[in-house]
Tab-separated table of C-alpha atoms and ligand atoms in Angstrom:
chain	number	residue	atom	x	y	z
A	1	MET	CA	-2.237	13.461	-26.514
A	2	LYS	CA	-2.875	15.730	-24.000
A	3	GLU	CA	-0.142	15.373	-21.282
A	4	PHE	CA	-1.090	15.877	-17.769
A	5	ILE	CA	0.002	16.203	-14.544
A	6	ASP	CA	-1.010	13.616	-12.803
A	7	LEU	CA	-1.161	12.709	-9.397
A	8	ARG	CA	-4.816	10.492	-9.010
A	9	SER	CA	-1.795	8.170	-7.875
A	10	ASP	CA	1.262	6.229	-7.032
A	11	THR	CA	0.287	3.482	-9.509
A	12	VAL	CA	0.448	5.843	-12.585
A	13	THR	CA	3.604	5.673	-13.315
A	14	LYS	CA	5.634	4.930	-16.598
A	15	PRO	CA	8.730	2.625	-16.779
A	16	THR	CA	11.639	4.837	-17.407
A	17	PRO	CA	13.483	3.758	-20.364
A	18	ALA	CA	16.720	2.273	-18.603
A	19	MET	CA	14.148	0.473	-16.322
A	20	ARG	CA	12.216	-0.876	-20.438
A	21	GLN	CA	16.364	-2.568	-19.902
A	22	ALA	CA	16.847	-3.365	-17.912
A	23	MET	CA	13.513	-5.775	-18.331
A	24	ALA	CA	14.076	-6.330	-22.124
A	25	GLU	CA	17.185	-8.025	-20.932
A	26	ALA	CA	15.998	-10.177	-17.446
A	27	GLU	CA	16.353	-14.536	-18.037
A	28	VAL	CA	13.641	-15.806	-18.481
A	29	GLY	CA	12.352	-19.182	-18.121
A	30	ASP	CA	8.576	-20.887	-16.765
A	31	ASP	CA	8.326	-19.805	-12.772
A	32	VAL	CA	5.924	-22.504	-12.606
A	33	PHE	CA	8.161	-24.462	-12.358
A	34	GLY	CA	10.461	-22.507	-10.631
A	35	GLU	CA	12.064	-21.974	-13.132
A	36	ASP	CA	12.504	-18.350	-13.525
A	37	PRO	CA	16.019	-16.936	-12.449
A	38	THR	CA	15.439	-12.892	-11.742
A	39	ILE	CA	11.956	-14.114	-10.187
A	40	ASN	CA	14.301	-16.000	-7.749
A	41	ALA	CA	16.297	-12.828	-7.321
A	42	LEU	CA	14.077	-11.125	-6.267
A	43	GLN	CA	12.075	-13.086	-4.117
A	44	GLU	CA	15.631	-13.168	-3.040
A	45	LYS	CA	16.058	-10.040	-2.322
A	46	VAL	CA	12.638	-9.011	-0.913
A	47	ALA	CA	12.690	-11.735	1.612
A	48	ARG	CA	16.089	-10.709	2.328
A	49	MET	CA	14.215	-7.156	3.235
A	50	LEU	CA	11.876	-7.861	4.651
A	51	GLY	CA	14.032	-9.555	6.832
A	52	LYS	CA	11.321	-12.895	5.988
A	53	GLU	CA	12.967	-16.454	5.547
A	54	LYS	CA	10.747	-16.255	1.420
A	55	ALA	CA	8.798	-14.459	-0.389
A	56	LEU	CA	6.352	-14.914	-3.232
A	57	PHE	CA	5.536	-13.019	-6.313
A	58	VAL	CA	2.003	-12.269	-7.093
A	59	PRO	CA	0.960	-10.112	-9.533
A	60	SER	CA	-0.835	-7.105	-7.492
A	61	GLY	CA	-0.931	-6.101	-3.779
A	62	THR	CA	-4.684	-7.276	-4.058
A	63	MET	CA	-3.891	-11.309	-4.470
A	64	ALA	CA	-0.892	-10.033	-2.323
A	65	ASN	CA	-3.335	-9.022	0.758
A	66	GLN	CA	-5.531	-12.084	-0.088
A	67	LEU	CA	-3.806	-14.822	-0.592
A	68	ALA	CA	-1.566	-13.740	2.899
A	69	ILE	CA	-5.692	-13.880	4.774
A	70	LYS	CA	-6.689	-16.537	2.254
A	71	SER	CA	-3.490	-18.186	4.113
A	72	GLN	CA	-3.540	-17.785	7.994
A	73	THR	CA	-7.779	-18.294	8.190
A	74	GLN	CA	-10.532	-20.617	7.986
A	75	PRO	CA	-13.686	-19.683	6.790
A	76	GLY	CA	-16.400	-18.128	9.496
A	77	ASP	CA	-13.373	-16.893	11.183
A	78	GLU	CA	-13.113	-13.486	12.223
A	79	VAL	CA	-10.020	-10.579	10.989
A	80	ILE	CA	-9.344	-7.562	12.689
A	81	ILE	CA	-8.703	-4.866	11.347
A	82	GLU	CA	-9.362	-1.094	10.992
A	83	ALA	CA	-12.416	0.939	8.871
A	84	SER	CA	-11.067	2.501	6.453
A	85	SER	CA	-8.745	-0.258	4.923
A	86	HIS	CA	-7.718	-0.653	1.621
A	87	PRO	CA	-8.149	-5.266	2.665
A	88	TYR	CA	-11.561	-4.322	3.116
A	89	ASN	CA	-12.429	-1.243	1.567
A	90	PHE	CA	-10.862	-1.570	-2.276
A	91	GLU	CA	-10.816	-5.896	-2.633
A	92	GLY	CA	-13.870	-6.430	-4.256
A	93	GLY	CA	-14.911	-7.993	-1.116
A	94	ALA	CA	-12.027	-11.298	-1.708
A	95	GLY	CA	-11.800	-11.818	2.388
A	96	ALA	CA	-15.284	-12.723	1.722
A	97	ALA	CA	-15.551	-14.001	-1.587
A	98	LEU	CA	-12.243	-16.478	-1.516
A	99	ALA	CA	-11.220	-16.762	1.540
A	100	GLY	CA	-15.317	-17.020	3.674
A	101	VAL	CA	-14.269	-14.453	6.465
A	102	GLN	CA	-16.055	-11.566	7.854
A	103	PHE	CA	-13.838	-8.218	9.581
A	104	TYR	CA	-13.811	-7.072	13.013
A	105	CYS	CA	-13.354	-2.998	11.381
A	106	LEU	CA	-12.426	-0.784	13.828
A	107	PRO	CA	-11.785	3.652	13.579
A	108	GLY	CA	-8.504	5.063	13.417
A	109	VAL	CA	-6.919	7.739	13.109
A	110	ARG	CA	-5.817	8.778	9.837
A	111	GLY	CA	-6.412	4.448	9.563
A	112	ILE	CA	-3.553	4.052	12.986
A	113	ILE	CA	-5.128	1.912	15.292
A	114	GLU	CA	-3.719	0.576	19.326
A	115	ALA	CA	-3.184	-2.837	20.701
A	116	SER	CA	-6.539	-1.367	23.618
A	117	GLN	CA	-8.427	-1.696	20.911
A	118	VAL	CA	-7.072	-4.613	18.973
A	119	GLU	CA	-8.155	-6.397	22.691
A	120	GLU	CA	-11.824	-5.264	23.061
A	121	ALA	CA	-11.753	-6.612	19.593
A	122	PHE	CA	-10.384	-9.927	20.402
A	123	ARG	CA	-12.717	-12.594	21.080
A	124	PRO	CA	-13.078	-15.529	23.695
A	125	PHE	CA	-13.593	-19.185	22.885
A	126	ASP	CA	-17.297	-19.481	23.432
A	127	HIS	CA	-18.904	-21.587	20.387
A	128	HIS	CA	-21.529	-18.129	19.020
A	129	PHE	CA	-18.245	-16.462	17.841
A	130	PRO	CA	-16.576	-16.374	14.710
A	131	VAL	CA	-12.537	-17.276	16.217
A	132	SER	CA	-10.733	-14.158	16.375
A	133	ARG	CA	-7.402	-15.569	14.050
A	134	LEU	CA	-5.877	-12.471	11.977
A	135	ILE	CA	-4.927	-8.502	12.830
A	136	CYS	CA	-4.500	-6.118	9.729
A	137	LEU	CA	-2.368	-3.242	9.573
A	138	GLU	CA	-1.657	-0.795	6.659
A	139	ASN	CA	1.366	1.093	6.326
A	140	THR	CA	1.982	3.457	5.337
A	141	HIS	CA	-1.551	3.499	4.822
A	142	ASN	CA	-3.520	4.690	1.623
A	143	ARG	CA	-6.935	6.230	3.477
A	144	GLY	CA	-5.229	7.901	6.631
A	145	GLY	CA	-3.105	10.065	3.950
A	146	GLY	CA	-0.513	8.455	3.874
A	147	SER	CA	0.633	8.427	7.527
A	148	ILE	CA	3.023	5.847	9.152
A	149	TYR	CA	2.175	3.703	11.735
A	150	PRO	CA	4.186	4.184	14.198
A	151	ILE	CA	6.134	0.873	15.173
A	152	LYS	CA	4.858	1.441	19.279
A	153	ASN	CA	2.062	0.413	17.718
A	154	ILE	CA	3.284	-2.111	15.495
A	155	VAL	CA	4.999	-3.530	18.355
A	156	GLU	CA	2.150	-4.087	20.901
A	157	ILE	CA	-0.556	-5.068	18.592
A	158	SER	CA	2.530	-7.852	17.744
A	159	GLN	CA	2.714	-8.529	21.198
A	160	LEU	CA	-1.024	-8.244	22.208
A	161	ALA	CA	-1.275	-10.730	19.701
A	162	ARG	CA	0.950	-13.382	19.805
A	163	SER	CA	0.143	-13.589	23.384
A	164	LYS	CA	-3.783	-14.567	22.221
A	165	GLY	CA	-2.822	-16.654	19.678
A	166	LEU	CA	-3.342	-13.650	17.039
A	167	LEU	CA	-1.462	-13.344	13.130
A	168	VAL	CA	-0.498	-9.874	11.670
A	169	HIS	CA	-0.808	-9.073	8.443
A	170	LEU	CA	0.878	-5.947	7.020
A	171	ASP	CA	-0.202	-4.560	3.998
A	172	GLY	CA	2.646	-2.649	3.233
A	173	ALA	CA	2.158	-1.405	-0.566
A	174	ARG	CA	3.284	1.689	0.816
A	175	LEU	CA	5.904	-0.089	3.806
A	176	TRP	CA	8.863	1.077	1.321
A	177	ASN	CA	7.750	5.362	2.114
A	178	ALA	CA	6.813	4.004	5.633
A	179	SER	CA	10.116	2.914	5.581
A	180	VAL	CA	12.180	6.277	4.198
A	181	ALA	CA	10.097	8.483	5.698
A	182	SER	CA	10.963	6.727	9.058
A	183	GLY	CA	14.293	5.867	9.111
A	184	ILE	CA	12.904	3.046	9.858
A	185	LYS	CA	14.130	-0.243	8.525
A	186	PRO	CA	11.602	-2.368	6.147
A	187	ALA	CA	12.729	-5.585	8.080
A	188	GLU	CA	12.469	-4.099	11.474
A	189	TYR	CA	8.220	-3.332	10.726
A	190	ALA	CA	8.175	-6.691	8.515
A	191	ARG	CA	10.091	-8.198	12.181
A	192	TRP	CA	6.043	-7.616	13.876
A	193	ALA	CA	4.573	-9.706	11.594
A	194	ASP	CA	3.775	-13.062	9.869
A	195	SER	CA	2.934	-11.790	7.254
A	196	VAL	CA	3.485	-8.875	5.363
A	197	SER	CA	3.404	-7.867	0.899
A	198	VAL	CA	4.901	-5.253	-0.893
A	199	CYS	CA	4.165	-3.349	-4.043
A	200	LEU	CA	6.819	-2.447	-6.574
A	201	SER	CA	3.793	-0.588	-9.330
A	202	LYS	CA	3.774	2.568	-6.744
A	203	GLY	CA	6.142	4.721	-5.414
A	204	LEU	CA	8.292	2.683	-6.681
A	205	GLY	CA	7.652	2.962	-10.365
A	206	ALA	CA	7.864	-0.660	-12.072
A	207	PRO	CA	4.570	-1.754	-14.336
A	208	VAL	CA	3.289	-4.336	-12.269
A	209	GLY	CA	4.454	-7.134	-9.284
A	210	SER	CA	4.414	-7.505	-5.954
A	211	LEU	CA	5.134	-9.629	-3.018
A	212	LEU	CA	4.350	-11.248	0.057
A	213	ALA	CA	6.974	-12.371	2.219
A	214	GLY	CA	6.924	-14.313	5.358
A	215	SER	CA	7.533	-18.324	6.735
A	216	ALA	CA	8.895	-20.949	4.876
A	217	ALA	CA	5.413	-23.340	5.924
A	218	PHE	CA	3.722	-20.121	5.456
A	219	ILE	CA	4.799	-19.417	1.456
A	220	GLU	CA	4.195	-22.888	0.935
A	221	ARG	CA	0.658	-22.116	1.994
A	222	VAL	CA	0.838	-19.523	-0.385
A	223	HIS	CA	1.851	-20.793	-3.417
A	224	ARG	CA	-0.219	-23.663	-3.122
A	225	PHE	CA	-3.668	-20.538	-3.697
A	226	ARG	CA	-1.509	-18.608	-5.769
A	227	LYS	CA	-2.117	-21.420	-8.212
A	228	MET	CA	-6.217	-21.782	-7.030
A	229	PHE	CA	-6.217	-18.165	-7.526
A	230	GLY	CA	-5.291	-18.056	-11.298
A	231	GLY	CA	-1.351	-16.586	-9.926
A	232	GLY	CA	1.045	-18.013	-11.537
A	233	MET	CA	3.355	-16.345	-14.680
A	234	ARG	CA	5.463	-18.074	-16.167
A	235	GLN	CA	8.254	-15.589	-17.840
A	236	ALA	CA	7.906	-13.238	-15.535
A	237	GLY	CA	10.793	-12.518	-15.073
A	238	ILE	CA	10.193	-9.412	-17.171
A	239	LEU	CA	8.407	-7.870	-14.866
A	240	ALA	CA	10.500	-9.276	-11.825
A	241	ALA	CA	13.717	-7.086	-13.718
A	242	ALA	CA	11.730	-4.105	-13.605
A	243	GLY	CA	10.791	-4.720	-9.106
A	244	ILE	CA	15.029	-5.739	-8.922
A	245	TYR	CA	15.645	-2.184	-11.281
A	246	ALA	CA	13.102	-0.260	-8.757
A	247	LEU	CA	14.457	-1.979	-5.666
A	248	ASP	CA	18.183	-1.051	-6.846
A	249	HIS	CA	17.502	2.729	-7.979
A	250	HIS	CA	13.920	4.231	-6.671
A	251	LEU	CA	13.989	3.387	-3.366
A	252	ASP	CA	15.884	6.607	-1.493
A	253	ARG	CA	13.957	8.669	-4.448
A	254	LEU	CA	11.094	8.158	-2.610
A	255	GLU	CA	12.120	11.342	0.110
A	256	GLU	CA	12.130	12.972	-3.242
A	257	ASP	CA	8.359	12.792	-3.737
A	258	HIS	CA	7.801	12.984	0.181
A	259	ARG	CA	9.112	17.188	-0.096
A	260	HIS	CA	7.155	16.853	-3.037
A	261	ALA	CA	4.268	16.251	-1.007
A	262	LYS	CA	4.627	18.096	1.600
A	263	TYR	CA	5.984	21.664	-0.444
A	264	LEU	CA	2.266	20.723	-1.913
A	265	ALA	CA	-0.273	20.893	0.781
A	266	GLN	CA	1.579	23.577	2.194
A	267	GLY	CA	0.406	25.284	-0.746
A	268	LEU	CA	-2.552	23.591	-0.659
A	269	SER	CA	-3.512	24.224	3.565
A	270	GLU	CA	-3.534	28.134	2.170
A	271	LEU	CA	-5.414	28.594	-0.216
A	272	ARG	CA	-9.045	29.800	1.162
A	273	GLY	CA	-11.882	26.431	1.447
A	274	VAL	CA	-8.788	24.361	1.961
A	275	SER	CA	-9.163	21.758	4.376
A	276	LEU	CA	-4.986	19.917	5.327
A	277	ASP	CA	-3.067	20.351	8.120
A	278	PRO	CA	0.443	19.631	6.147
A	279	ASP	CA	1.796	18.642	9.299
A	280	GLN	CA	0.280	16.090	8.878
A	281	VAL	CA	1.551	15.063	5.777
A	282	GLU	CA	4.498	11.983	6.535
A	283	THR	CA	4.981	10.802	3.220
A	284	ASN	CA	3.573	10.983	-0.579
A	285	ILE	CA	-0.548	11.452	-0.343
A	286	ILE	CA	-2.008	14.013	-0.292
A	287	ILE	CA	-6.504	14.064	1.393
A	288	MET	CA	-7.967	17.396	1.549
A	289	ALA	CA	-11.765	18.791	1.843
A	290	VAL	CA	-12.474	21.382	-0.510
A	291	ALA	CA	-15.830	21.701	1.572
A	292	GLY	CA	-15.209	25.202	2.086
A	293	SER	CA	-14.147	26.473	-1.308
A	294	GLY	CA	-18.430	26.284	-1.720
A	295	LEU	CA	-17.413	23.512	-5.135
A	296	THR	CA	-18.130	20.144	-4.746
A	297	THR	CA	-14.295	17.431	-4.264
A	298	HIS	CA	-15.703	16.017	-8.547
A	299	GLN	CA	-16.124	20.343	-9.836
A	300	VAL	CA	-13.107	20.435	-9.010
A	301	ALA	CA	-11.231	17.834	-9.159
A	302	GLY	CA	-13.646	18.447	-13.477
A	303	VAL	CA	-11.644	22.274	-13.851
A	304	MET	CA	-8.350	20.508	-12.150
A	305	LYS	CA	-9.009	18.373	-16.322
A	306	GLU	CA	-9.355	21.099	-17.917
A	307	LEU	CA	-5.966	22.805	-15.604
A	308	GLY	CA	-4.106	19.900	-17.395
A	309	VAL	CA	-3.937	18.340	-13.833
A	310	LEU	CA	-6.072	15.450	-12.618
A	311	VAL	CA	-7.199	14.752	-8.914
A	312	HIS	CA	-9.148	12.031	-7.583
A	313	ALA	CA	-12.240	13.122	-5.523
A	314	PHE	CA	-13.079	9.906	-4.313
A	315	SER	CA	-16.322	11.529	-2.040
A	316	LYS	CA	-18.252	13.919	-1.784
A	317	ASN	CA	-15.299	14.961	0.974
A	318	GLY	CA	-12.417	13.667	-0.355
A	319	ILE	CA	-9.418	14.636	-2.799
A	320	ARG	CA	-6.749	11.746	-3.131
A	321	LEU	CA	-2.992	13.908	-4.789
A	322	VAL	CA	-0.825	11.331	-4.502
A	323	THR	CA	3.560	12.612	-5.467
A	324	HIS	CA	5.432	10.113	-8.000
A	325	ILE	CA	7.819	8.967	-10.314
A	326	ASP	CA	6.929	11.046	-12.788
A	327	VAL	CA	6.017	14.343	-10.951
A	328	SER	CA	8.755	16.670	-11.002
A	329	GLN	CA	9.032	20.465	-8.748
A	330	GLY	CA	8.219	22.023	-11.738
A	331	ASP	CA	5.214	19.891	-12.338
A	332	ILE	CA	3.956	20.819	-8.133
A	333	GLU	CA	4.157	24.518	-8.731
A	334	LYS	CA	1.458	24.126	-12.331
A	335	ALA	CA	-0.138	22.233	-10.462
A	336	LEU	CA	-0.142	24.240	-6.403
A	337	ASP	CA	-0.733	27.297	-9.453
A	338	ALA	CA	-4.028	25.603	-11.188
A	339	PHE	CA	-5.598	24.881	-8.191
A	340	LYS	CA	-5.480	28.992	-6.845
A	341	ARG	CA	-7.147	29.292	-9.876
A	342	VAL	CA	-10.036	27.035	-9.527
A	343	LEU	CA	-9.929	27.823	-5.284
A	344	GLN	CA	-9.408	31.213	-5.120
B	401	LIG	N1	-4.337	1.537	-3.680
B	401	LIG	C1	-4.903	1.903	-5.362
B	401	LIG	C2	-5.983	1.433	-5.775
B	401	LIG	O1	-6.478	1.039	-5.292
B	401	LIG	C3	-6.867	3.367	-6.075
B	401	LIG	C4	-4.557	3.614	-5.042
B	401	LIG	O2	-3.950	3.884	-6.010
B	401	LIG	O3	-3.598	4.019	-4.032
B	401	LIG	N2	-2.847	-1.777	-0.296
B	401	LIG	C5	-2.985	-1.136	-0.377
B	401	LIG	C6	-2.789	0.058	0.760
B	401	LIG	C7	-3.108	0.247	-1.543
B	401	LIG	O4	-3.117	1.818	-1.690
B	401	LIG	C8	-3.499	-1.208	-2.538
B	401	LIG	C9	-3.592	-0.802	-3.914
B	401	LIG	C10	-3.443	-2.423	-2.950
B	401	LIG	C11	-2.849	-2.950	-1.446
B	401	LIG	C12	-4.354	-2.930	-4.293
B	401	LIG	O5	-2.484	-2.801	-5.490
B	401	LIG	P1	-3.089	-2.802	-6.205
B	401	LIG	O6	-3.403	-2.528	-6.890
B	401	LIG	O7	-0.959	-3.654	-7.637
B	401	LIG	O8	-4.792	-4.696	-6.162
């Protein structure tokens, strides 16, 4: 099989031999009975890292986000969210289907919103209105190009939320990237949110799994809905072991992915027809436009594939590139050379 340099997502990583070894050796039990020691250890570890009372292991980031929405709203409530966010756009309409909520979408700058926007979106009590209940933030922001949420915005939004009786959910699928890049601890980000989801199967390189963290009472509620959503797993300590391994060995190295993304962005920004500001590449995601090249994003992705590099043409205007543990500096050089051939 042809070996591609795969920059479509940081979800494409394969478990390393050492991670597989840790999985093979994991002690397991039936987690629906709460008897899987490796899952329990992972949950305790992540709760500690996020400064929350409890965390619950779930199969995916989508399930973690949707459990957070389901557990903190009633049908008919309104969730204030940024317009290009993951829970609103890329989770199959689950907020409407599973929690019966509607979304109030705010335009962000690279996915980031301001407290003043939330204040305007908040609905005072009136029986005509839906009840504003929950605010969702995303850090880093995927469609924002891996942008890091400024802690100032998070604090101001959280304080506003508390003053209005709103809850805050943080989609932290890539909170690890935000933390490594900014030097702000995951718990400091999490402190301003009632619930936080984090993923193990993105930059950290584990094959499966996410966690949702919050107060003990919140996790109790989430546990019931996890069962309802079909997310109760059995001897999944095999998966949790990969997560523990990833947190112990793959966290600090995210800095390398960020360096690779910056280097690639710098090179790409010098190519004719590319619109991209390398200064805006803060973590492992690059979003660029190629309209100036005279080629469509799909044409660029097609020729890049022929040259052995996979990229994600997600719209007429945007191509996304994501660096990760399975992409080396040499791969980045090769990808850049391929782009030069396509776009120069
Ligand atoms: N994002 C994936 C897929 O949606 C395409 C990707 O390749 O970036 N929150 C954020 C911010 C995410 O980026 C993702 C996944 C999720 C939640 C959902 O996680 P999963 O895929 O585990 O359900």
